[in-house]
Amino acid sequence: MAELEPAISARGVCKDFGGFEVLRDIDLDVATGTTTCILGPSGSGKSTFLRCLNWLEEPSAGDILIQGKPIGRTGLGRDAKRMARNELAAARTSIAMVFQHFALWPHLTVLGNVAEAPVHVLGRPRHEVEAEGRAILARVGLAEKADAYPHTLSGGQKQRVAISRALAMKPKVILFDEPTSALDPEMVGEVLAVIRGLAQDGLTMVVVTHEMAFARKVADTIVFMDAGRVREVATPHDFFANPQSERTKRFIARS
Ligand code: ADP
Ligand code: MG
């Protein structure tokens, strides 16, 4: 049945950059309606894995399935790749990504940023998308900023716009790559609160983060990566109370 199918399945995902193995044979399922937090030291391959999930980075081997359907296929020749490109573009609309450095369009207003992809990628009517966009901005506490430009916003506000922009696509999954790492400490809380609210609303999310307290409270599943491998997949309780490996113990102790 469709709802039992994981939102995302990674199967045997490998990635190398010029012979340097960054991801080694990663298997992972993300159940629909759950929040998965990926933890791990810097350089362990977290960002690369996240980018493989929406095929921003093509794995060297393995499969990524979105609700059971491959998002892309590895090892295609050039012609097959061209044919697969439309499929990929369609699949990507169901996965949104929020980056550490926001990546807002500076020349568009807040509402313009939120409406851009639904209008230009999905071809939806602007008035409809803008009405939804205003509701989303209200949900993240930015109703009054709809007509402001990004450079007038704080980091925390910018990241909440980036999250609104992701929500506007009504994606099946949202990927977050260290969404609070670029923020001043006093703004981390407001962004984590928004993400926590989305988790409570049952969105499917994968969040790479160094915020241990957040992961502990909000994650349904913790994934610990080290040196390009998934070392541990556990509930937050088991991960923090009963880590399985010395490597995990050391990581938790240092954080
Ligand atoms: P993390 O997000 O866990 O810090 P990354 O996925 O960014 O880790 O990086 C994992 C490893 O892959 C690092 O050693 C990094 O230098 C390397 N790497 C990442 N992207 C590239 C790239 N485009 N070319 C070469 N090496 C890369
Ligand atoms: Mg990273």
Tab-separated table of C-alpha atoms and ligand atoms in Angstrom:
chain	number	residue	atom	x	y	z
A	1	MET	CA	0.000	0.000	0.000
A	2	ALA	CA	1.227	3.447	-0.925
A	3	GLU	CA	1.265	4.889	2.591
A	4	LEU	CA	3.426	2.025	3.821
A	5	GLU	CA	6.005	2.777	1.183
A	6	PRO	CA	8.863	4.822	2.677
A	7	ALA	CA	8.916	8.458	1.557
A	8	ILE	CA	12.567	7.935	0.676
A	9	SER	CA	14.654	4.800	0.346
A	10	ALA	CA	18.363	4.889	-0.281
A	11	ARG	CA	19.786	1.565	-1.437
A	12	GLY	CA	23.496	0.897	-1.646
A	13	VAL	CA	24.308	4.538	-2.279
A	14	CYS	CA	27.970	5.203	-2.999
A	15	LYS	CA	29.651	8.401	-4.060
A	16	ASP	CA	33.225	9.067	-4.957
A	17	PHE	CA	34.879	12.259	-6.071
A	18	GLY	CA	37.783	11.383	-8.347
A	19	GLY	CA	38.395	8.055	-6.633
A	20	PHE	CA	37.920	9.437	-3.107
A	21	GLU	CA	35.034	7.542	-1.515
A	22	VAL	CA	32.735	9.936	0.294
A	23	LEU	CA	29.668	7.691	0.693
A	24	ARG	CA	30.007	3.959	1.153
A	25	ASP	CA	27.052	1.715	0.543
A	26	ILE	CA	24.363	3.651	2.382
A	27	ASP	CA	20.950	2.092	2.987
A	28	LEU	CA	18.289	4.177	4.659
A	29	ASP	CA	14.507	4.355	4.753
A	30	VAL	CA	12.622	7.477	5.767
A	31	ALA	CA	9.030	6.720	6.728
A	32	THR	CA	6.302	9.100	5.618
A	33	GLY	CA	5.364	11.620	8.301
A	34	THR	CA	8.575	11.223	10.285
A	35	THR	CA	11.552	13.427	11.044
A	36	THR	CA	15.013	11.953	10.627
A	37	CYS	CA	18.000	13.817	12.032
A	38	ILE	CA	21.402	13.042	10.559
A	39	LEU	CA	24.265	13.613	12.976
A	40	GLY	CA	27.958	13.117	12.460
A	41	PRO	CA	31.323	14.843	12.432
A	42	SER	CA	32.261	17.390	9.812
A	43	GLY	CA	33.374	15.733	6.576
A	44	SER	CA	31.473	12.507	7.258
A	45	GLY	CA	29.390	12.880	4.075
A	46	LYS	CA	26.130	14.269	5.490
A	47	SER	CA	25.726	17.044	2.908
A	48	THR	CA	26.763	14.796	0.051
A	49	PHE	CA	24.203	12.212	1.117
A	50	LEU	CA	21.451	14.837	1.373
A	51	ARG	CA	22.377	16.105	-2.105
A	52	CYS	CA	22.227	12.559	-3.443
A	53	LEU	CA	18.692	12.179	-2.071
A	54	ASN	CA	17.387	14.789	-4.512
A	55	TRP	CA	19.991	13.971	-7.153
A	56	LEU	CA	21.715	17.352	-6.909
A	57	GLU	CA	24.670	14.976	-6.742
A	58	GLU	CA	24.474	11.809	-8.809
A	59	PRO	CA	25.505	8.762	-6.772
A	60	SER	CA	28.317	6.659	-8.241
A	61	ALA	CA	26.191	3.615	-7.505
A	62	GLY	CA	22.933	2.719	-5.810
A	63	ASP	CA	19.335	3.866	-5.970
A	64	ILE	CA	17.215	6.596	-4.455
A	65	LEU	CA	13.505	5.823	-4.426
A	66	ILE	CA	10.878	8.455	-3.664
A	67	GLN	CA	7.697	6.647	-2.606
A	68	GLY	CA	9.016	3.607	-4.415
A	69	LYS	CA	9.950	5.365	-7.646
A	70	PRO	CA	13.570	5.945	-8.659
A	71	ILE	CA	14.365	9.654	-8.749
A	72	GLY	CA	17.187	9.062	-11.191
A	73	ARG	CA	19.285	6.230	-12.480
A	74	THR	CA	23.034	5.909	-12.246
A	75	GLY	CA	25.262	4.894	-15.111
A	76	LEU	CA	23.100	6.175	-17.973
A	77	GLY	CA	24.650	7.101	-21.291
A	78	ARG	CA	24.272	10.612	-22.584
A	79	ASP	CA	21.084	10.046	-24.623
A	80	ALA	CA	19.331	8.142	-21.868
A	81	LYS	CA	20.397	10.862	-19.467
A	82	ARG	CA	18.761	13.496	-21.624
A	83	MET	CA	15.551	11.477	-21.677
A	84	ALA	CA	15.686	10.974	-17.925
A	85	ARG	CA	16.071	14.696	-17.303
A	86	ASN	CA	12.352	15.481	-17.507
A	87	GLU	CA	11.550	12.641	-15.145
A	88	LEU	CA	14.148	13.985	-12.753
A	89	ALA	CA	12.761	17.523	-12.924
A	90	ALA	CA	9.307	16.173	-12.091
A	91	ALA	CA	10.590	14.037	-9.213
A	92	ARG	CA	12.585	16.956	-7.801
A	93	THR	CA	9.475	19.077	-7.377
A	94	SER	CA	8.417	16.642	-4.663
A	95	ILE	CA	11.612	17.196	-2.641
A	96	ALA	CA	12.453	20.618	-1.272
A	97	MET	CA	15.756	21.612	0.239
A	98	VAL	CA	16.666	24.256	2.807
A	99	PHE	CA	20.318	25.278	2.858
A	100	GLN	CA	22.603	26.615	5.556
A	101	HIS	CA	23.001	29.953	3.751
A	102	PHE	CA	19.319	30.444	2.835
A	103	ALA	CA	19.935	30.944	-0.934
A	104	LEU	CA	17.135	33.506	-1.298
A	105	TRP	CA	16.779	35.531	-4.496
A	106	PRO	CA	17.926	39.043	-3.502
A	107	HIS	CA	15.949	40.810	-6.240
A	108	LEU	CA	12.609	39.289	-5.191
A	109	THR	CA	10.464	40.208	-2.201
A	110	VAL	CA	9.777	37.653	0.490
A	111	LEU	CA	6.474	36.735	-1.137
A	112	GLY	CA	8.174	36.718	-4.545
A	113	ASN	CA	10.734	34.225	-3.232
A	114	VAL	CA	7.971	32.005	-1.876
A	115	ALA	CA	5.886	32.137	-5.065
A	116	GLU	CA	8.702	31.800	-7.602
A	117	ALA	CA	8.927	28.025	-7.957
A	118	PRO	CA	5.213	27.173	-7.738
A	119	VAL	CA	4.559	29.747	-10.497
A	120	HIS	CA	7.550	29.079	-12.747
A	121	VAL	CA	8.261	25.405	-12.110
A	122	LEU	CA	4.752	24.079	-11.437
A	123	GLY	CA	3.015	26.634	-13.699
A	124	ARG	CA	0.392	27.493	-11.097
A	125	PRO	CA	-1.580	30.767	-11.174
A	126	ARG	CA	0.261	33.531	-9.329
A	127	HIS	CA	-2.753	34.893	-7.418
A	128	GLU	CA	-3.488	31.455	-6.004
A	129	VAL	CA	0.160	30.786	-5.102
A	130	GLU	CA	0.503	34.204	-3.462
A	131	ALA	CA	-2.575	33.647	-1.328
A	132	GLU	CA	-1.115	30.344	-0.141
A	133	GLY	CA	2.271	32.009	0.283
A	134	ARG	CA	0.812	34.618	2.645
A	135	ALA	CA	-0.766	31.869	4.728
A	136	ILE	CA	2.569	30.027	4.896
A	137	LEU	CA	4.373	33.226	5.917
A	138	ALA	CA	1.813	33.714	8.676
A	139	ARG	CA	2.485	30.164	9.857
A	140	VAL	CA	6.209	30.912	10.270
A	141	GLY	CA	5.532	34.296	11.888
A	142	LEU	CA	6.444	36.469	8.904
A	143	ALA	CA	3.060	37.734	7.706
A	144	GLU	CA	4.180	41.348	7.954
A	145	LYS	CA	7.347	40.738	5.921
A	146	ALA	CA	5.678	39.599	2.678
A	147	ASP	CA	6.713	42.716	0.777
A	148	ALA	CA	10.164	43.145	2.319
A	149	TYR	CA	13.384	42.314	0.490
A	150	PRO	CA	15.776	39.683	1.875
A	151	HIS	CA	18.592	42.138	2.694
A	152	THR	CA	16.335	43.837	5.255
A	153	LEU	CA	15.784	40.611	7.206
A	154	SER	CA	17.692	38.979	10.054
A	155	GLY	CA	19.295	35.580	9.478
A	156	GLY	CA	16.528	33.844	11.373
A	157	GLN	CA	13.883	35.592	9.284
A	158	LYS	CA	15.732	34.709	6.068
A	159	GLN	CA	15.810	31.065	7.037
A	160	ARG	CA	12.098	31.148	7.825
A	161	VAL	CA	11.535	32.562	4.320
A	162	ALA	CA	13.611	29.711	2.888
A	163	ILE	CA	11.449	27.239	4.813
A	164	SER	CA	8.306	28.985	3.512
A	165	ARG	CA	9.649	28.704	-0.001
A	166	ALA	CA	10.121	24.976	0.494
A	167	LEU	CA	6.596	24.583	1.928
A	168	ALA	CA	5.073	26.464	-1.015
A	169	MET	CA	6.003	23.559	-3.294
A	170	LYS	CA	3.932	21.196	-1.126
A	171	PRO	CA	6.757	18.696	-1.284
A	172	LYS	CA	6.589	15.101	-0.104
A	173	VAL	CA	9.867	15.581	1.735
A	174	ILE	CA	11.900	18.549	2.960
A	175	LEU	CA	15.660	18.206	3.341
A	176	PHE	CA	17.477	20.602	5.678
A	177	ASP	CA	21.263	20.936	5.556
A	178	GLU	CA	22.386	22.485	8.853
A	179	PRO	CA	19.597	25.070	8.770
A	180	THR	CA	20.825	26.916	11.860
A	181	SER	CA	24.617	26.707	11.484
A	182	ALA	CA	24.928	30.118	9.849
A	183	LEU	CA	22.727	31.887	12.393
A	184	ASP	CA	23.639	34.037	15.368
A	185	PRO	CA	22.866	32.048	18.525
A	186	GLU	CA	19.855	34.172	19.461
A	187	MET	CA	18.148	33.257	16.170
A	188	VAL	CA	18.656	29.510	16.287
A	189	GLY	CA	15.643	28.962	18.532
A	190	GLU	CA	13.089	30.650	16.285
A	191	VAL	CA	14.107	28.539	13.298
A	192	LEU	CA	14.206	25.293	15.254
A	193	ALA	CA	10.749	26.124	16.649
A	194	VAL	CA	9.381	26.394	13.111
A	195	ILE	CA	10.933	23.071	12.099
A	196	ARG	CA	9.611	21.478	15.250
A	197	GLY	CA	6.114	22.729	14.402
A	198	LEU	CA	6.372	21.155	10.954
A	199	ALA	CA	7.418	17.865	12.538
A	200	GLN	CA	4.377	18.012	14.806
A	201	ASP	CA	2.212	18.651	11.729
A	202	GLY	CA	3.482	15.372	10.289
A	203	LEU	CA	5.703	16.584	7.461
A	204	THR	CA	8.387	14.223	6.279
A	205	MET	CA	11.781	15.768	6.915
A	206	VAL	CA	15.454	14.895	6.907
A	207	VAL	CA	17.494	17.344	8.968
A	208	VAL	CA	21.283	17.415	9.081
A	209	THR	CA	22.088	19.222	12.297
A	210	HIS	CA	24.561	19.698	15.112
A	211	GLU	CA	21.758	20.739	17.478
A	212	MET	CA	21.710	17.723	19.768
A	213	ALA	CA	18.920	18.927	22.046
A	214	PHE	CA	16.741	19.552	19.000
A	215	ALA	CA	17.499	16.133	17.512
A	216	ARG	CA	16.743	14.470	20.809
A	217	LYS	CA	13.381	16.197	21.171
A	218	VAL	CA	12.147	16.304	17.595
A	219	ALA	CA	13.588	13.349	15.685
A	220	ASP	CA	11.709	10.107	15.275
A	221	THR	CA	14.925	8.570	13.993
A	222	ILE	CA	18.566	9.486	14.502
A	223	VAL	CA	21.084	8.524	11.857
A	224	PHE	CA	24.739	8.755	12.816
A	225	MET	CA	27.223	9.019	9.974
A	226	ASP	CA	30.970	8.708	10.158
A	227	ALA	CA	33.535	8.471	7.359
A	228	GLY	CA	30.928	8.054	4.650
A	229	ARG	CA	28.995	5.283	6.342
A	230	VAL	CA	25.814	5.083	8.351
A	231	ARG	CA	27.082	3.808	11.706
A	232	GLU	CA	23.883	3.823	13.665
A	233	VAL	CA	20.144	4.221	13.119
A	234	ALA	CA	18.161	4.484	16.342
A	235	THR	CA	15.410	6.263	18.193
A	236	PRO	CA	16.665	9.376	20.018
A	237	HIS	CA	16.232	7.594	23.331
A	238	ASP	CA	18.339	4.611	22.294
A	239	PHE	CA	20.888	6.742	20.493
A	240	PHE	CA	21.622	8.997	23.454
A	241	ALA	CA	20.993	6.551	26.304
A	242	ASN	CA	22.490	3.456	24.770
A	243	PRO	CA	24.832	4.227	21.869
A	244	GLN	CA	25.974	1.068	20.109
A	245	SER	CA	29.544	1.888	19.184
A	246	GLU	CA	32.570	3.524	20.755
A	247	ARG	CA	32.575	6.000	17.875
A	248	THR	CA	29.026	7.096	18.684
A	249	LYS	CA	29.791	7.345	22.386
A	250	ARG	CA	32.772	9.587	21.708
A	251	PHE	CA	30.713	11.767	19.384
A	252	ILE	CA	27.956	12.231	21.946
A	253	ALA	CA	30.440	12.880	24.731
A	254	ARG	CA	32.139	15.633	22.713
A	255	SER	CA	28.942	17.381	21.653
B	1	ADP	P1	29.640	16.869	5.864
B	1	ADP	O1	28.435	17.537	5.302
B	1	ADP	O2	29.332	15.698	6.736
B	1	ADP	O3	30.557	17.839	6.552
B	1	ADP	P2	30.402	16.553	3.087
B	1	ADP	O4	29.364	15.694	2.464
B	1	ADP	O5	30.337	18.006	2.824
B	1	ADP	O6	30.476	16.238	4.653
B	1	ADP	O7	31.826	16.063	2.608
B	1	ADP	C1	32.275	14.739	2.748
B	1	ADP	C2	33.635	14.610	2.100
B	1	ADP	O8	33.499	14.759	0.699
B	1	ADP	C3	34.638	15.656	2.554
B	1	ADP	O9	35.892	15.034	2.654
B	1	ADP	C4	34.614	16.649	1.422
B	1	ADP	O10	35.852	17.303	1.315
B	1	ADP	C5	34.347	15.772	0.219
B	1	ADP	N1	33.630	16.458	-0.873
B	1	ADP	C6	32.388	16.979	-0.788
B	1	ADP	N2	32.016	17.527	-1.968
B	1	ADP	C7	33.060	17.349	-2.808
B	1	ADP	C8	33.300	17.685	-4.190
B	1	ADP	N3	32.374	18.310	-4.921
B	1	ADP	N4	34.485	17.332	-4.713
B	1	ADP	C9	35.413	16.676	-3.978
B	1	ADP	N5	35.248	16.332	-2.689
B	1	ADP	C10	34.086	16.657	-2.101
B	2	MG	MG	27.754	19.487	5.448
